[in-house]
Short mmCIF file of C-alpha atoms and ligand atoms in Angstrom, two decimals:
data_model
loop_
_atom_site.label_atom_id
_atom_site.label_comp_id
_atom_site.label_asym_id
_atom_site.label_seq_id
_atom_site.Cartn_x
_atom_site.Cartn_y
_atom_site.Cartn_z
CA UNK Y 692 -8.63 -10.33 -18.76
CA UNK Y 693 -7.73 -13.69 -19.69
CA UNK Y 694 -4.15 -13.38 -17.58
CA UNK Y 695 -1.76 -16.88 -19.23
CA UNK Y 696 1.53 -15.37 -17.28
CA UNK Y 697 3.18 -13.79 -14.52
CA UNK Y 698 6.61 -13.46 -13.54
CA UNK Y 699 7.62 -12.11 -9.96
CA UNK Y 700 11.26 -10.75 -10.60
CA UNK Y 701 13.24 -10.12 -7.34
CA UNK Y 702 17.11 -10.30 -6.86
CA UNK Y 703 17.09 -14.18 -4.94
CA UNK Y 704 15.28 -16.39 -6.93
CA UNK Y 705 14.51 -18.93 -4.02
CA UNK Y 706 11.63 -16.17 -2.50
CA UNK Y 707 10.76 -14.86 -5.84
CA UNK Y 708 10.09 -18.34 -6.52
CA UNK Y 709 8.79 -18.70 -2.65
CA UNK Y 710 5.99 -16.04 -4.26
CA UNK Y 711 5.15 -17.83 -7.90
CA UNK Y 712 4.42 -21.07 -6.39
CA UNK Y 713 2.24 -18.80 -4.19
CA UNK Y 714 0.08 -17.21 -6.48
CA UNK Y 715 -0.63 -21.02 -9.06
CA UNK Y 716 0.42 -22.73 -12.12
CA UNK Y 717 0.29 -19.07 -14.28
CA UNK Y 718 3.23 -17.45 -11.83
CA UNK Y 719 6.98 -17.82 -12.15
CA UNK Y 720 10.12 -16.39 -10.61
CA UNK Y 721 13.25 -15.08 -11.78
CA UNK Y 722 16.67 -12.79 -10.85
CA UNK Y 723 15.98 -9.63 -11.42
CA UNK Y 724 18.55 -6.78 -10.52
CA UNK Y 725 16.66 -3.86 -10.62
CA UNK Y 726 19.44 -1.29 -11.28
CA UNK Y 727 20.67 -3.26 -13.80
CA UNK Y 728 18.36 -1.56 -16.78
CA UNK Y 729 19.58 -4.01 -19.49
CA UNK Y 730 19.06 -6.94 -18.35
CA UNK Y 731 15.87 -5.86 -16.79
CA UNK Y 732 14.78 -4.98 -20.31
CA UNK Y 733 15.56 -7.70 -21.81
CA UNK Y 734 13.23 -9.00 -18.90
CA UNK Y 735 9.75 -7.59 -19.04
CA UNK Y 736 9.78 -7.36 -23.18
CA UNK Y 737 6.72 -9.15 -25.01
CA UNK Y 738 4.64 -8.57 -21.11
CA UNK Y 739 2.09 -6.38 -21.50
CA UNK Y 740 2.92 -4.49 -18.55
CA UNK Y 741 6.27 -4.31 -15.82
CA UNK Y 742 4.27 -3.26 -11.92
CA UNK Y 743 7.82 -2.42 -10.02
CA UNK Y 744 7.45 -2.53 -6.29
CA UNK Y 745 11.41 -2.63 -4.99
CA UNK Y 746 12.83 -0.01 -3.66
CA UNK Y 747 14.26 2.25 -1.84
CA UNK Y 748 13.19 3.54 -5.21
CA UNK Y 749 14.91 6.44 -4.68
CA UNK Y 750 18.14 3.28 -5.76
CA UNK Y 751 15.63 1.31 -8.30
CA UNK Y 752 13.53 4.07 -9.69
CA UNK Y 753 15.39 5.41 -12.18
CA UNK Y 754 16.52 2.53 -14.59
CA UNK Y 755 13.15 0.32 -14.20
CA UNK Y 756 11.66 2.76 -15.96
CA UNK Y 757 14.70 3.24 -18.09
CA UNK Y 758 14.22 -0.27 -19.37
CA UNK Y 759 10.29 -0.24 -19.13
CA UNK Y 760 10.65 2.00 -22.32
CA UNK Y 761 13.63 0.58 -23.57
CA UNK Y 762 11.48 -2.86 -23.83
CA UNK Y 763 8.53 -0.66 -24.79
CA UNK Y 764 6.15 -2.18 -21.83
CA UNK Y 765 3.12 -0.06 -20.47
CA UNK Y 766 4.83 -0.05 -16.30
CA UNK Y 767 3.25 1.99 -12.73
CA UNK Y 768 5.14 1.72 -9.94
CA UNK Y 769 4.77 3.21 -6.18
CA UNK Y 770 7.29 5.28 -6.47
CA UNK Y 771 8.15 8.17 -3.32
CA UNK Y 772 10.80 10.02 -3.96
CA UNK Y 773 10.36 13.29 -5.35
CA UNK Y 774 14.58 14.25 -6.83
CA UNK Y 775 14.04 10.81 -8.68
CA UNK Y 776 10.20 11.11 -9.87
CA UNK Y 777 12.21 14.97 -11.23
CA UNK Y 778 14.54 12.21 -13.26
CA UNK Y 779 11.99 10.25 -14.43
CA UNK Y 780 9.88 13.18 -16.07
CA UNK Y 781 12.58 14.10 -18.02
CA UNK Y 782 12.02 10.50 -19.91
CA UNK Y 783 8.50 11.62 -21.53
CA UNK Y 784 10.20 12.46 -24.96
CA UNK Y 785 11.42 8.60 -25.43
CA UNK Y 786 8.48 7.04 -23.44
CA UNK Y 787 6.04 8.97 -26.48
CA UNK Y 788 8.91 7.39 -29.21
CA UNK Y 789 9.01 4.51 -27.51
CA UNK Y 790 5.09 5.03 -27.74
CA UNK Y 791 4.17 3.20 -23.21
CA UNK Y 792 2.95 5.01 -21.16
CA UNK Y 793 3.81 5.72 -17.23
CA UNK Y 794 2.30 5.78 -14.47
CA UNK Y 795 4.43 6.24 -11.22
CA UNK Y 796 3.38 7.33 -7.84
CA UNK Y 797 0.75 5.40 -7.63
CA UNK Y 798 0.31 3.76 -4.60
CA UNK Y 799 -1.31 5.06 -1.05
CA UNK Y 800 1.69 8.77 -0.92
CA UNK Y 801 2.40 9.66 -3.61
CA UNK Y 802 -1.24 8.03 -5.36
CA UNK Y 803 -3.86 8.73 -3.33
CA UNK Y 804 -2.76 11.38 -1.82
CA UNK Y 805 -2.06 13.68 -5.59
CA UNK Y 806 -5.27 12.68 -5.79
CA UNK Y 807 -7.54 13.62 -3.01
CA UNK Y 808 -4.84 16.50 -3.71
CA UNK Y 809 -6.30 17.71 -6.87
CA UNK Y 810 -10.13 16.73 -5.34
CA UNK Y 811 -9.57 19.47 -2.97
CA UNK Y 812 -8.44 22.36 -5.72
CA UNK Y 813 -11.14 21.47 -7.86
CA UNK Y 814 -13.84 22.79 -5.18
CA UNK Y 815 -12.57 25.95 -4.67
CA UNK Y 816 -12.99 28.75 -6.42
CA UNK Y 817 -9.86 29.96 -6.57
CA UNK Y 818 -7.43 26.94 -4.59
CA UNK Y 819 -3.91 28.72 -3.16
CA UNK Y 820 -1.73 25.69 -1.31
CA UNK Y 821 -3.12 22.00 -1.13
CA UNK Y 822 -0.95 20.12 1.57
CA UNK Y 823 -1.44 16.48 2.69
CA UNK Y 824 -0.35 15.58 5.87
CA UNK Y 825 0.40 11.67 6.19
CA UNK Y 826 1.57 10.71 9.62
CA UNK Y 827 3.31 7.21 10.75
CA UNK Y 828 2.60 5.49 13.79
CA UNK Y 829 5.32 3.31 14.66
CA UNK Y 830 2.76 0.41 15.93
CA UNK Y 831 5.39 -2.51 15.34
CA UNK Y 832 7.93 -0.18 18.11
CA UNK Y 833 5.55 0.83 19.66
CA UNK Y 834 3.45 -2.40 20.21
CA UNK Y 835 6.17 -5.17 19.00
CA UNK Y 836 10.04 -5.75 19.61
CA UNK Y 837 12.04 -3.47 18.31
CA UNK Y 838 15.07 -5.94 18.44
CA UNK Y 839 12.89 -7.89 15.83
CA UNK Y 840 12.10 -5.29 13.56
CA UNK Y 841 15.95 -4.49 13.27
CA UNK Y 842 16.49 -7.43 12.73
CA UNK Y 843 13.92 -7.37 10.11
CA UNK Y 844 15.58 -4.02 8.62
CA UNK Y 845 19.65 -6.11 8.73
CA UNK Y 846 18.36 -9.18 6.14
CA UNK Y 847 15.90 -7.04 3.52
CA UNK Y 848 12.94 -8.54 4.88
CA UNK Y 849 10.17 -6.71 4.66
CA UNK Y 850 9.79 -2.73 5.47
CA UNK Y 851 13.43 -2.31 5.15
CA UNK Y 852 12.89 -0.17 1.81
CA UNK Y 853 9.76 1.33 3.62
CA UNK Y 854 12.34 2.73 6.34
CA UNK Y 855 15.19 3.56 3.87
CA UNK Y 856 12.52 5.97 2.15
CA UNK Y 857 11.39 7.70 5.44
CA UNK Y 858 14.39 8.72 6.19
CA UNK Y 859 15.62 9.94 3.48
CA UNK Y 860 12.71 12.28 3.10
CA UNK Y 861 13.03 14.75 6.20
CA UNK Y 862 17.29 14.32 5.40
CA UNK Y 863 17.74 15.69 1.94
CA UNK Y 864 17.13 18.82 0.24
CA UNK Y 865 14.19 19.06 -0.32
CA UNK Y 866 12.42 20.53 -2.50
CA UNK Y 867 8.79 22.81 -2.05
CA UNK Y 868 5.93 24.67 -4.02
CA UNK Y 869 5.52 27.77 -1.76
CA UNK Y 870 5.14 31.15 -3.40
CA UNK Y 871 5.21 29.80 -6.31
CA UNK Y 872 7.85 28.48 -6.67
CA UNK Y 873 10.02 25.85 -5.18
CA UNK Y 874 12.12 25.82 -3.61
CA UNK Y 875 14.40 24.39 -1.34
CA UNK Y 876 14.19 23.13 2.29
CA UNK Y 877 15.10 22.45 5.34
CA UNK Y 878 12.07 20.38 6.75
CA UNK Y 879 13.24 20.44 10.21
CA UNK Y 880 13.57 24.50 10.38
CA UNK Y 881 10.06 24.51 7.70
CA UNK Y 882 7.45 22.68 11.18
CA UNK Y 883 4.09 23.18 10.24
CA UNK Y 884 0.86 23.05 13.00
CA UNK Y 885 -2.03 20.85 12.10
CA UNK Y 886 -4.77 20.51 13.67
CA UNK Y 887 -5.89 16.27 13.49
CA UNK Y 888 -9.32 15.89 15.02
CA UNK Y 889 -8.44 12.66 16.79
CA UNK Y 890 -5.13 13.28 17.72
CA UNK Y 891 -5.12 17.34 18.45
CA UNK Y 892 -2.36 19.89 17.85
CA UNK Y 893 0.52 17.85 15.64
CA UNK Y 894 4.32 19.08 14.70
CA UNK Y 895 4.77 17.63 11.15
CA UNK Y 896 7.21 18.57 8.69
CA UNK Y 897 8.14 18.27 4.77
CA UNK Y 898 8.88 15.31 2.82
CA UNK Y 899 11.21 15.59 0.15
CA UNK Y 900 8.23 13.12 -2.01
CA UNK Y 901 7.24 13.09 -5.46
CA UNK Y 902 4.28 15.50 -4.73
CA UNK Y 903 5.11 18.19 -4.63
CA UNK Y 904 7.65 18.49 -8.25
CA UNK Y 905 4.88 16.18 -10.07
CA UNK Y 906 1.41 18.07 -9.13
CA UNK Y 907 2.24 22.35 -9.20
CA UNK Y 908 2.35 21.41 -12.72
CA UNK Y 909 -0.40 20.12 -12.68
CA UNK Y 910 -2.89 22.35 -10.75
CA UNK Y 911 -1.49 25.68 -12.61
CA UNK Y 912 -2.77 28.53 -9.76
CA UNK Y 913 -2.08 26.89 -6.79
CA UNK Y 914 0.70 27.97 -4.83
CA UNK Y 915 1.54 26.17 -2.44
CA UNK Y 916 2.24 22.95 -2.56
CA UNK Y 917 4.33 19.86 0.15
CA UNK Y 918 3.19 16.56 1.80
CA UNK Y 919 3.26 16.96 5.04
CA UNK Y 920 5.09 14.15 7.35
CA UNK Y 921 4.10 13.35 10.96
CA UNK Y 922 5.89 10.08 13.30
CA UNK Y 923 4.25 9.07 15.80
CA UNK Y 924 4.84 8.62 19.18
CA UNK Y 925 5.32 12.83 18.34
CA UNK Y 926 9.52 12.78 20.62
CA UNK Y 927 10.03 9.61 17.56
CA UNK Y 928 10.72 13.04 14.60
CA UNK Y 929 13.22 14.46 16.94
CA UNK Y 930 15.49 11.46 16.89
CA UNK Y 931 14.70 11.09 13.22
CA UNK Y 932 15.79 15.66 13.51
CA UNK Y 933 19.04 14.40 14.25
CA UNK Y 934 19.67 11.24 11.98
CA UNK Y 935 18.71 13.37 9.46
CA UNK Y 936 21.52 15.20 10.75
CA UNK Y 937 24.11 11.83 9.67
CA UNK Y 938 23.10 11.32 6.41
CA UNK Y 939 23.32 14.76 5.35
CA UNK Y 940 26.29 15.57 6.55
CA UNK Y 941 27.76 11.51 4.48
CA UNK Y 942 28.64 10.39 8.29
CA UNK Y 943 25.20 6.80 7.62
CA UNK Y 944 23.74 5.60 4.93
CA UNK Y 945 20.02 5.97 5.19
CA UNK Y 946 19.91 2.76 6.18
CA UNK Y 947 21.64 3.39 9.10
CA UNK Y 948 20.51 5.49 10.33
CA UNK Y 949 16.89 3.75 9.49
CA UNK Y 950 19.00 0.63 12.24
CA UNK Y 951 19.14 3.88 14.97
CA UNK Y 952 16.32 5.63 14.30
CA UNK Y 953 14.23 1.78 15.53
CA UNK Y 954 16.89 0.46 18.23
CA UNK Y 955 17.94 3.95 20.08
CA UNK Y 956 13.80 4.18 19.68
CA UNK Y 957 14.19 0.47 22.32
CA UNK Y 958 17.01 1.61 24.35
CA UNK Y 959 14.80 4.03 25.91
CA UNK Y 960 11.03 3.57 25.51
CA UNK Y 961 10.36 5.61 28.23
CA UNK Y 962 12.19 7.91 26.22
CA UNK Y 963 11.15 8.07 22.84
CA UNK Y 964 8.65 4.85 22.57
CA UNK Y 965 5.46 6.47 25.16
CA UNK Y 966 2.81 7.50 24.20
CA UNK Y 967 0.00 10.37 26.05
CA UNK Y 968 -2.60 9.04 23.43
CA UNK Y 969 -4.13 6.35 22.31
CA UNK Y 970 -1.92 5.34 17.95
CA UNK Y 971 -3.32 5.38 15.83
CA UNK Y 972 -4.79 2.02 14.61
CA UNK Y 973 -4.35 3.44 11.09
CA UNK Y 974 -2.64 5.77 9.35
CA UNK Y 975 -4.77 9.15 9.58
CA UNK Y 976 -4.14 10.82 6.75
CA UNK Y 977 -5.80 14.33 5.11
CA UNK Y 978 -5.73 17.05 2.77
CA UNK Y 979 -6.16 20.63 3.13
CA UNK Y 980 -6.84 23.05 1.11
CA UNK Y 981 -7.07 27.92 1.48
CA UNK Y 982 -8.19 29.31 -0.57
CA UNK Y 983 -11.70 31.14 -1.82
CA UNK Y 984 -15.43 30.07 -2.29
CA UNK Y 985 -17.90 32.01 -2.52
CA UNK Y 986 -16.35 35.04 -2.52
CA UNK Y 987 -14.57 34.18 1.11
CA UNK Y 988 -11.78 33.05 1.88
CA UNK Y 989 -12.17 29.07 3.24
CA UNK Y 990 -10.41 26.24 4.38
CA UNK Y 991 -11.43 23.11 3.14
CA UNK Y 992 -10.45 19.62 4.57
CA UNK Y 993 -10.58 16.36 3.57
CA UNK Y 994 -10.60 13.64 6.25
CA UNK Y 995 -9.48 10.17 4.87
CA UNK Y 996 -12.06 7.19 5.08
CA UNK Y 997 -9.17 4.42 6.16
CA UNK Y 998 -10.82 1.52 6.29
CA UNK Y 999 -9.62 2.04 2.30
CA UNK Y 1000 -5.86 3.51 1.72
CA UNK Y 1001 -3.98 1.17 0.92
CA UNK Y 1002 -1.19 1.04 -1.68
CA UNK Y 1003 -1.87 -2.32 -3.58
CA UNK Y 1004 -5.67 -0.92 -4.36
CA UNK Y 1005 -4.86 1.96 -7.23
CA UNK Y 1006 -1.28 -0.09 -8.16
CA UNK Y 1007 -3.59 -2.57 -9.07
CA UNK Y 1008 -6.11 0.25 -9.83
CA UNK Y 1009 -4.36 1.85 -12.15
CA UNK Y 1010 -2.46 -2.03 -13.06
CA UNK Y 1011 -5.87 -3.37 -14.48
CA UNK Y 1012 -6.48 0.10 -16.70
CA UNK Y 1013 -3.35 0.27 -18.11
CA UNK Y 1014 -4.26 -3.79 -19.69
CA UNK Y 1015 -6.87 -2.68 -19.92
CA UNK Y 1016 -6.35 0.02 -22.53
CA UNK Y 1017 -8.13 2.28 -20.69
CA UNK Y 1018 -4.55 5.46 -20.61
CA UNK Y 1019 -4.31 5.70 -24.21
CA UNK Y 1020 -1.76 7.98 -24.07
CA UNK Y 1021 1.67 7.70 -24.46
CA UNK Y 1022 4.50 8.84 -21.87
CA UNK Y 1023 4.99 9.20 -18.19
CA UNK Y 1024 2.28 10.03 -16.23
CA UNK Y 1025 2.37 10.93 -12.44
CA UNK Y 1026 -1.78 10.13 -10.54
CA UNK Y 1027 -2.97 13.62 -11.42
CA UNK Y 1028 -2.15 14.32 -15.98
CA UNK Y 1029 -3.68 10.82 -15.90
CA UNK Y 1030 -6.53 9.79 -14.51
CA UNK Y 1031 -9.82 11.58 -12.72
CA UNK Y 1032 -9.67 11.13 -9.04
CA UNK Y 1033 -12.59 10.80 -7.65
CA UNK Y 1034 -13.68 7.64 -10.14
CA UNK Y 1035 -10.45 5.87 -10.03
CA UNK Y 1036 -10.56 6.71 -6.09
CA UNK Y 1037 -14.07 4.84 -6.21
CA UNK Y 1038 -13.18 2.37 -8.21
CA UNK Y 1039 -9.40 1.34 -5.46
CA UNK Y 1040 -12.62 1.46 -2.57
CA UNK Y 1041 -14.46 -1.24 -4.66
CA UNK Y 1042 -11.95 -3.76 -5.34
CA UNK Y 1043 -11.60 -3.33 -1.81
CA UNK Y 1044 -12.95 -7.41 -0.14
CA UNK Y 1045 -15.83 -5.45 2.24
CA UNK Y 1046 -16.48 -1.76 0.64
CA UNK Y 1047 -20.01 -0.98 0.81
CA UNK Y 1048 -21.35 2.27 -1.98
CA UNK Y 1049 -22.93 3.94 1.10
CA UNK Y 1050 -19.60 4.63 2.71
CA UNK Y 1051 -17.60 7.21 2.08
CA UNK Y 1052 -13.77 7.42 0.79
CA UNK Y 1053 -13.44 10.92 3.06
CA UNK Y 1054 -14.96 13.34 5.81
CA UNK Y 1055 -15.03 16.96 4.34
CA UNK Y 1056 -14.43 20.50 6.66
CA UNK Y 1057 -15.27 23.49 5.07
CA UNK Y 1058 -14.62 26.23 7.78
CA UNK Y 1059 -14.53 30.37 6.64
CA UNK Y 1060 -11.68 32.11 7.43
CA UNK Y 1061 -13.05 35.22 7.58
N1 NAP T 2406 3.57 4.69 -2.48
C1 NAP T 2406 2.99 4.98 -2.00
O1 NAP T 2406 1.98 4.76 -1.02
C2 NAP T 2406 3.67 3.95 -1.10
C3 NAP T 2406 3.69 3.03 -0.22
C4 NAP T 2406 4.42 2.46 0.62
C5 NAP T 2406 6.45 2.07 0.03
N2 NAP T 2406 6.38 3.01 -0.89
C6 NAP T 2406 7.77 2.57 -1.54
O2 NAP T 2406 7.99 1.77 -1.91
C7 NAP T 2406 9.30 0.10 -2.47
C8 NAP T 2406 8.55 -0.18 -1.32
O3 NAP T 2406 8.85 -0.56 -0.10
P1 NAP T 2406 8.37 -2.02 0.66
O4 NAP T 2406 7.31 -1.40 2.27
O5 NAP T 2406 7.92 -2.87 0.45
O6 NAP T 2406 9.86 -2.62 0.89
P2 NAP T 2406 10.49 -4.03 0.83
O7 NAP T 2406 9.97 -4.77 1.96
O8 NAP T 2406 11.89 -3.77 2.05
O9 NAP T 2406 10.67 -3.97 -0.38
C9 NAP T 2406 11.89 -4.12 -1.67
C10 NAP T 2406 11.80 -5.45 -2.81
O10 NAP T 2406 12.96 -4.89 -2.62
C11 NAP T 2406 13.72 -4.81 -3.27
N3 NAP T 2406 14.98 -4.70 -4.25
C12 NAP T 2406 15.89 -4.05 -3.60
N4 NAP T 2406 16.36 -3.28 -4.41
C13 NAP T 2406 16.85 -3.80 -5.53
C14 NAP T 2406 17.71 -3.98 -6.61
N5 NAP T 2406 18.40 -3.50 -6.18
N6 NAP T 2406 16.75 -5.54 -7.06
C15 NAP T 2406 15.77 -6.12 -6.61
N7 NAP T 2406 14.98 -6.38 -6.24
C16 NAP T 2406 15.60 -5.83 -4.97
C17 NAP T 2406 14.16 -5.98 -2.17
O11 NAP T 2406 14.18 -7.26 -3.24
P3 NAP T 2406 14.93 -8.89 -1.86
O12 NAP T 2406 14.45 -9.71 -1.26
O13 NAP T 2406 16.10 -9.37 -2.16
O14 NAP T 2406 15.93 -7.28 -0.39
C18 NAP T 2406 12.45 -6.80 -1.89
O15 NAP T 2406 11.82 -7.45 -1.91
C19 NAP T 2406 9.56 0.93 -0.80
O16 NAP T 2406 10.49 2.35 -2.08
C20 NAP T 2406 8.80 2.77 -1.03
O17 NAP T 2406 9.58 3.77 -0.69
C21 NAP T 2406 5.95 3.95 -1.53
#
């Protein structure tokens, strides 16, 4: 569509102005505090689309979605937090009443993973479980200067919200779907070994992401749903475990824990940051479904081609769909409730520079288990 105006909103007006001037003359910067629902609602009223990328999302998603509903404007975000997503879903009736559509968690994880998990389930005659496993390679720490990374986090320069979300998703009461019921688990008491083609067997832990909250409502009959996360190098999971205990006991905030994670690793690189295998250059990503196909118990694995996996690609694609009125229903939607997995993922990949149709979105493996 022809765009007449883009506003870049941030707490720091100078920063927002810098981003706006890099975009061009149709863009302008405005000051906004994401947790101030009324202010944000006044600001976004009259626009065609509101995209939220601020975080950590456990602090900002709820007031921001409420502001979008109050203003009656279509909305999308990349928010990860399971407990926040659960509260946001409860705003569905209000969103419908306001005649607006919100597509929540449409990044990579959540986002692409919800759709890959939905696709994997659809490939079995009867799926019993589906899990996504994301490996977070700590490249900035292993190859970079941990002091600089900590400095950036202190100054909120970049990714500070992602670090905080990463710490929080191991520290809280993690909701997963097991044996057909939601239950709260301690991630570090629920370790899963995942076989990875490039990394060998890795230990992964349930993360309290939005996927396990939203997907079971859509994938009826699937009894186990979770998203697993593992830091790489693997010994950093132990450091995350120690910090999770501190956060849970109220002795540290998520930001203090993220700083300690980075600084402790930097203070003893040999212990925390040494690796025997090559550090993955991209974030390895698997979806594994188990169930029955053609009368046999099978495991179906999707190993994503990481060339097209990004956080902004699906957000952009969903945003364009909202602008072009291609998502017509009103209400609050996680990706799996409003997007057709393969056509959407193909559109995301096609928007990636350098992508060609011959490339595959993922490799598939079907193994018989008996
Ligand atoms: N779904 C996915 O695949 C995915 C992937 C990556 C990240 N995420 C999520 O996306 C969010 C952002 O991550 P990131 O790595 O981009 O973090 P980031 O670099 O720290 O960016 C967060 C931004 O939010 C702004 N912000 C924070 N609190 C605010 C408030 N109260 N009002 C207005 N603005 C506020 C910050 O502004 P200041 O400059 O003023 O600090 C900063 O610009 C996180 O919550 C993360 O969990 C999702």
